[in-house]
Amino acid sequence: GEDVEQSLFLSVREGDSSVINCTYTDSSSTYLYWYKQEPGAGLQLLTYIFSNMDMKQDQRLTVLLNKKDKHLSLRIADTQTGDSAIYFCARDSGGYQKVTFGTGTKLQVIP
Amino acid sequence: EAGVAQSPRYKIIEKRQSVAFWCNPISGHATLYWYQQILGQGPKLLIQFQNNGVVDDSQLPKDRFSAERLKGVDSTLKIQPAKLEDSAVYLCASSLELATGEQYFGPGTRLTVT
């Protein structure tokens, strides 16, 4: 299977919270990342978490890391239509820290 | 601060033709990456430069793809000859340091091979 896996699609109503999940197989990462990709654009780094942390909060974004289960999640509070995009989780692999991206989750926000 | 620039934004070619993409990273960023993003997938690293030296090109199909980063600034990625399966978005990214996932991406070049 893929090294970093995500569900393909998530639909939420505007104002609700969104939770995007990611699982990975290699536990050697130092950092794990969340990127956002809007249509026709490159990826934009949203936030990242050090592998020794369990949680990181940044305004509307909350990242949770469960190292035991190799599970990473991104919670977006008060989801807005502008949050509609594809979200990629990514992890580095130690050494010179090549980054591996997940398959992406398309978030659709319904007004 | 200017972002990562790429050109062209779109390119349509026939199979067996050649194509080249250009990338100008953020000023001062030592590390430059080329990714291939096939529709519905995450970006896959093709090649990574540190200044003008190659750090990782293990996933670059070297029989048809080549890349260079002369003078450690701009970079070009070439495909010769193109195949249908090369249809994808080619993303360039840069970062200040080698060992980081804090990468800044350009808008990409969408390549269609017919």
mmCIF file of C-alpha atoms in Angstrom:
data_model
loop_
_atom_site.group_PDB
_atom_site.id
_atom_site.type_symbol
_atom_site.label_atom_id
_atom_site.label_comp_id
_atom_site.label_asym_id
_atom_site.label_seq_id
_atom_site.Cartn_x
_atom_site.Cartn_y
_atom_site.Cartn_z
ATOM 1 C CA GLY A 1 0.000 0.000 0.000
ATOM 2 C CA GLU A 2 0.878 3.662 -0.066
ATOM 3 C CA ASP A 3 3.289 4.989 2.517
ATOM 4 C CA VAL A 4 0.964 7.840 3.474
ATOM 5 C CA GLU A 5 -2.767 7.281 3.075
ATOM 6 C CA GLN A 6 -5.758 9.589 3.237
ATOM 7 C CA SER A 7 -9.443 9.275 2.526
ATOM 8 C CA LEU A 8 -10.332 10.780 -0.847
ATOM 9 C CA PHE A 9 -13.231 13.041 -0.035
ATOM 10 C CA LEU A 10 -14.881 14.928 2.827
ATOM 11 C CA SER A 11 -17.978 17.085 2.690
ATOM 12 C CA VAL A 12 -18.998 19.436 5.514
ATOM 13 C CA ARG A 13 -21.419 22.298 6.019
ATOM 14 C CA GLU A 14 -20.137 25.816 6.428
ATOM 15 C CA GLY A 15 -19.582 26.589 10.097
ATOM 16 C CA ASP A 16 -19.054 22.958 11.096
ATOM 17 C CA SER A 17 -15.686 21.455 12.006
ATOM 18 C CA SER A 18 -13.773 19.375 9.484
ATOM 19 C CA VAL A 19 -11.472 16.531 10.436
ATOM 20 C CA ILE A 20 -9.083 15.206 7.808
ATOM 21 C CA ASN A 21 -7.231 12.017 8.653
ATOM 22 C CA CYS A 22 -3.941 10.526 7.548
ATOM 23 C CA THR A 23 -2.142 7.288 8.327
ATOM 24 C CA TYR A 24 1.464 6.453 7.605
ATOM 25 C CA THR A 25 3.646 3.388 7.806
ATOM 26 C CA ASP A 26 7.152 4.691 8.568
ATOM 27 C CA SER A 27 7.662 5.995 12.100
ATOM 28 C CA SER A 28 11.071 7.582 11.484
ATOM 29 C CA SER A 29 9.717 11.035 10.712
ATOM 30 C CA THR A 30 10.921 14.119 12.519
ATOM 31 C CA TYR A 31 8.130 16.378 11.317
ATOM 32 C CA LEU A 32 4.716 15.820 9.777
ATOM 33 C CA TYR A 33 3.042 18.444 7.630
ATOM 34 C CA TRP A 34 -0.284 19.565 6.282
ATOM 35 C CA TYR A 35 -0.479 21.277 2.904
ATOM 36 C CA LYS A 36 -3.437 22.845 1.100
ATOM 37 C CA GLN A 37 -3.864 22.903 -2.676
ATOM 38 C CA GLU A 38 -6.476 25.095 -4.294
ATOM 39 C CA PRO A 39 -7.542 24.489 -7.913
ATOM 40 C CA GLY A 40 -4.853 25.389 -10.411
ATOM 41 C CA ALA A 41 -2.348 26.299 -7.722
ATOM 42 C CA GLY A 42 0.672 24.805 -6.068
ATOM 43 C CA LEU A 43 0.723 23.489 -2.544
ATOM 44 C CA GLN A 44 0.704 25.826 0.430
ATOM 45 C CA LEU A 45 2.150 24.769 3.767
ATOM 46 C CA LEU A 46 -0.530 25.168 6.453
ATOM 47 C CA THR A 47 1.111 23.808 9.542
ATOM 48 C CA TYR A 48 3.448 21.134 10.825
ATOM 49 C CA ILE A 49 4.055 19.201 14.009
ATOM 50 C CA PHE A 50 7.214 17.872 15.565
ATOM 51 C CA SER A 51 7.052 14.124 16.045
ATOM 52 C CA ASN A 52 7.525 14.456 19.817
ATOM 53 C CA MET A 53 4.332 16.473 20.145
ATOM 54 C CA ASP A 54 0.783 15.180 20.454
ATOM 55 C CA MET A 55 -1.054 18.324 19.497
ATOM 56 C CA LYS A 56 -0.494 21.694 17.916
ATOM 57 C CA GLN A 57 -3.028 24.482 17.598
ATOM 58 C CA ASP A 58 -2.765 27.352 15.165
ATOM 59 C CA GLN A 59 -5.829 29.615 15.041
ATOM 60 C CA ARG A 60 -8.605 27.505 13.442
ATOM 61 C CA LEU A 61 -6.283 24.572 12.812
ATOM 62 C CA THR A 62 -5.586 21.779 15.282
ATOM 63 C CA VAL A 63 -3.158 18.986 14.475
ATOM 64 C CA LEU A 64 -3.309 15.753 16.434
ATOM 65 C CA LEU A 65 -0.583 13.122 16.251
ATOM 66 C CA ASN A 66 -0.962 9.581 17.546
ATOM 67 C CA LYS A 67 2.455 8.032 17.103
ATOM 68 C CA LYS A 68 1.423 4.656 18.444
ATOM 69 C CA ASP A 69 -1.245 4.300 15.768
ATOM 70 C CA LYS A 70 0.751 6.292 13.167
ATOM 71 C CA HIS A 71 -2.228 8.556 12.707
ATOM 72 C CA LEU A 72 -2.260 12.275 11.976
ATOM 73 C CA SER A 73 -5.325 14.480 11.777
ATOM 74 C CA LEU A 74 -6.127 18.063 10.891
ATOM 75 C CA ARG A 75 -9.151 19.706 12.430
ATOM 76 C CA ILE A 76 -10.458 22.917 10.884
ATOM 77 C CA ALA A 77 -12.830 24.786 13.171
ATOM 78 C CA ASP A 78 -15.676 26.894 11.762
ATOM 79 C CA THR A 79 -15.040 25.668 8.224
ATOM 80 C CA GLN A 80 -15.557 28.304 5.542
ATOM 81 C CA THR A 81 -16.185 28.002 1.805
ATOM 82 C CA GLY A 82 -12.665 29.295 1.263
ATOM 83 C CA ASP A 83 -11.380 26.157 2.945
ATOM 84 C CA SER A 84 -12.582 24.068 -0.002
ATOM 85 C CA ALA A 85 -9.415 22.540 -1.430
ATOM 86 C CA ILE A 86 -7.351 19.370 -1.462
ATOM 87 C CA TYR A 87 -5.402 18.734 1.727
ATOM 88 C CA PHE A 88 -2.212 16.694 1.743
ATOM 89 C CA CYS A 89 -0.435 15.290 4.724
ATOM 90 C CA ALA A 90 3.273 14.722 4.352
ATOM 91 C CA ARG A 91 6.119 13.366 6.401
ATOM 92 C CA ASP A 92 9.856 13.552 6.238
ATOM 93 C CA SER A 93 11.967 10.424 6.453
ATOM 94 C CA GLY A 94 14.960 11.378 8.522
ATOM 95 C CA GLY A 95 18.432 11.768 7.059
ATOM 96 C CA TYR A 96 18.218 14.622 4.604
ATOM 97 C CA GLN A 97 14.481 14.521 5.190
ATOM 98 C CA LYS A 98 12.956 13.749 1.842
ATOM 99 C CA VAL A 99 9.263 14.532 2.115
ATOM 100 C CA THR A 100 6.607 12.009 1.095
ATOM 101 C CA PHE A 101 3.116 13.262 0.371
ATOM 102 C CA GLY A 102 -0.167 11.502 0.915
ATOM 103 C CA THR A 103 -2.802 10.961 -1.729
ATOM 104 C CA GLY A 104 -4.808 14.021 -0.741
ATOM 105 C CA THR A 105 -8.311 14.606 0.673
ATOM 106 C CA LYS A 106 -10.689 16.819 -1.222
ATOM 107 C CA LEU A 107 -12.675 18.967 1.196
ATOM 108 C CA GLN A 108 -15.979 20.300 -0.050
ATOM 109 C CA VAL A 109 -17.675 22.957 2.051
ATOM 110 C CA ILE A 110 -21.399 23.313 1.486
ATOM 111 C CA PRO A 111 -22.796 26.829 2.086
ATOM 112 C CA GLU B 1 8.699 38.424 -1.162
ATOM 113 C CA ALA B 2 8.212 36.991 -4.644
ATOM 114 C CA GLY B 3 7.124 33.366 -4.760
ATOM 115 C CA VAL B 4 8.352 30.474 -6.842
ATOM 116 C CA ALA B 5 7.855 31.214 -10.524
ATOM 117 C CA GLN B 6 7.229 28.593 -13.180
ATOM 118 C CA SER B 7 6.675 28.710 -16.886
ATOM 119 C CA PRO B 8 4.895 27.843 -18.996
ATOM 120 C CA ARG B 9 1.665 27.290 -17.061
ATOM 121 C CA TYR B 10 0.236 24.963 -19.677
ATOM 122 C CA LYS B 11 1.761 22.873 -22.444
ATOM 123 C CA ILE B 12 0.239 20.467 -24.923
ATOM 124 C CA ILE B 13 2.548 18.280 -27.005
ATOM 125 C CA GLU B 14 2.360 15.102 -28.994
ATOM 126 C CA LYS B 15 4.020 11.938 -27.797
ATOM 127 C CA ARG B 16 7.674 11.625 -28.741
ATOM 128 C CA GLN B 17 8.087 15.400 -28.757
ATOM 129 C CA SER B 18 10.331 17.265 -26.329
ATOM 130 C CA VAL B 19 9.342 19.786 -23.698
ATOM 131 C CA ALA B 20 11.127 21.943 -21.129
ATOM 132 C CA PHE B 21 9.897 23.603 -17.966
ATOM 133 C CA TRP B 22 11.522 26.470 -16.141
ATOM 134 C CA CYS B 23 11.553 27.335 -12.460
ATOM 135 C CA ASN B 24 12.839 30.349 -10.555
ATOM 136 C CA PRO B 25 12.898 29.688 -6.797
ATOM 137 C CA ILE B 26 12.524 32.163 -3.983
ATOM 138 C CA SER B 27 15.627 34.290 -3.668
ATOM 139 C CA GLY B 28 18.091 32.807 -1.215
ATOM 140 C CA HIS B 29 16.568 29.342 -1.162
ATOM 141 C CA ALA B 30 19.338 26.805 -1.526
ATOM 142 C CA THR B 31 17.169 23.760 -2.117
ATOM 143 C CA LEU B 32 15.021 23.241 -5.199
ATOM 144 C CA TYR B 33 12.637 20.362 -5.912
ATOM 145 C CA TRP B 34 10.790 19.115 -8.978
ATOM 146 C CA TYR B 35 7.665 17.067 -8.366
ATOM 147 C CA GLN B 36 5.323 15.246 -10.701
ATOM 148 C CA GLN B 37 1.664 15.303 -9.702
ATOM 149 C CA ILE B 38 -0.588 12.970 -11.639
ATOM 150 C CA LEU B 39 -4.284 13.771 -11.458
ATOM 151 C CA GLY B 40 -5.788 12.507 -8.215
ATOM 152 C CA GLN B 41 -2.444 11.775 -6.574
ATOM 153 C CA GLY B 42 -0.013 13.512 -4.282
ATOM 154 C CA PRO B 43 3.188 15.050 -5.599
ATOM 155 C CA LYS B 44 6.014 12.618 -6.293
ATOM 156 C CA LEU B 45 9.577 13.886 -5.981
ATOM 157 C CA LEU B 46 11.534 13.669 -9.226
ATOM 158 C CA ILE B 47 14.725 15.458 -8.296
ATOM 159 C CA GLN B 48 16.110 17.580 -5.479
ATOM 160 C CA PHE B 49 18.981 20.051 -5.774
ATOM 161 C CA GLN B 50 21.056 21.632 -3.052
ATOM 162 C CA ASN B 51 22.537 24.723 -4.713
ATOM 163 C CA ASN B 52 23.630 23.302 -8.087
ATOM 164 C CA GLY B 53 24.271 19.750 -6.883
ATOM 165 C CA VAL B 54 21.822 16.846 -7.076
ATOM 166 C CA VAL B 55 20.776 15.441 -3.684
ATOM 167 C CA ASP B 56 18.218 12.889 -4.836
ATOM 168 C CA ASP B 57 17.181 11.854 -8.339
ATOM 169 C CA SER B 58 16.238 8.280 -7.511
ATOM 170 C CA GLN B 59 12.725 8.623 -8.942
ATOM 171 C CA LEU B 60 13.708 10.531 -12.080
ATOM 172 C CA PRO B 61 13.229 8.434 -15.247
ATOM 173 C CA LYS B 62 16.683 9.228 -16.510
ATOM 174 C CA ASP B 63 16.167 7.687 -19.928
ATOM 175 C CA ARG B 64 13.832 10.545 -20.813
ATOM 176 C CA PHE B 65 13.927 13.153 -18.050
ATOM 177 C CA SER B 66 16.782 15.496 -17.275
ATOM 178 C CA ALA B 67 17.149 18.502 -15.016
ATOM 179 C CA GLU B 68 19.774 21.053 -14.291
ATOM 180 C CA ARG B 69 20.270 23.952 -11.959
ATOM 181 C CA LEU B 70 23.071 26.031 -13.341
ATOM 182 C CA LYS B 71 24.568 28.618 -10.965
ATOM 183 C CA GLY B 72 22.383 27.277 -8.182
ATOM 184 C CA VAL B 73 19.391 29.480 -8.941
ATOM 185 C CA ASP B 74 17.028 28.778 -11.856
ATOM 186 C CA SER B 75 16.301 25.245 -12.938
ATOM 187 C CA THR B 76 14.979 23.525 -16.040
ATOM 188 C CA LEU B 77 13.325 20.132 -16.312
ATOM 189 C CA LYS B 78 13.264 18.472 -19.721
ATOM 190 C CA ILE B 79 11.389 15.493 -21.091
ATOM 191 C CA GLN B 80 12.651 13.935 -24.300
ATOM 192 C CA PRO B 81 10.812 12.084 -25.759
ATOM 193 C CA ALA B 82 7.474 12.480 -23.995
ATOM 194 C CA LYS B 83 5.084 9.603 -23.407
ATOM 195 C CA LEU B 84 1.349 9.670 -22.781
ATOM 196 C CA GLU B 85 1.902 8.744 -19.125
ATOM 197 C CA ASP B 86 3.947 11.917 -18.624
ATOM 198 C CA SER B 87 0.711 13.930 -18.645
ATOM 199 C CA ALA B 88 0.700 15.557 -15.225
ATOM 200 C CA VAL B 89 1.321 18.799 -13.368
ATOM 201 C CA TYR B 90 4.998 19.481 -12.798
ATOM 202 C CA LEU B 91 5.556 21.399 -9.599
ATOM 203 C CA CYS B 92 8.671 23.233 -8.590
ATOM 204 C CA ALA B 93 9.316 24.021 -4.938
ATOM 205 C CA SER B 94 12.112 25.600 -2.958
ATOM 206 C CA SER B 95 13.196 25.740 0.646
ATOM 207 C CA LEU B 96 15.703 27.680 2.640
ATOM 208 C CA GLU B 97 17.448 24.633 3.972
ATOM 209 C CA LEU B 98 18.029 21.066 2.863
ATOM 210 C CA ALA B 99 16.481 19.252 5.775
ATOM 211 C CA THR B 100 12.974 20.649 5.845
ATOM 212 C CA GLY B 101 9.444 20.048 4.650
ATOM 213 C CA GLU B 102 8.818 23.794 4.777
ATOM 214 C CA GLN B 103 8.681 24.017 1.049
ATOM 215 C CA TYR B 104 7.260 26.792 -1.066
ATOM 216 C CA PHE B 105 5.564 25.689 -4.256
ATOM 217 C CA GLY B 106 5.110 27.349 -7.584
ATOM 218 C CA PRO B 107 1.784 27.183 -9.456
ATOM 219 C CA GLY B 108 2.941 24.278 -11.612
ATOM 220 C CA THR B 109 2.996 23.490 -15.305
ATOM 221 C CA ARG B 110 0.169 21.341 -16.587
ATOM 222 C CA LEU B 111 1.487 19.052 -19.335
ATOM 223 C CA THR B 112 -0.822 17.193 -21.663
ATOM 224 C CA VAL B 113 0.731 14.614 -23.982
ATOM 225 C CA THR B 114 -1.534 13.520 -26.843
#
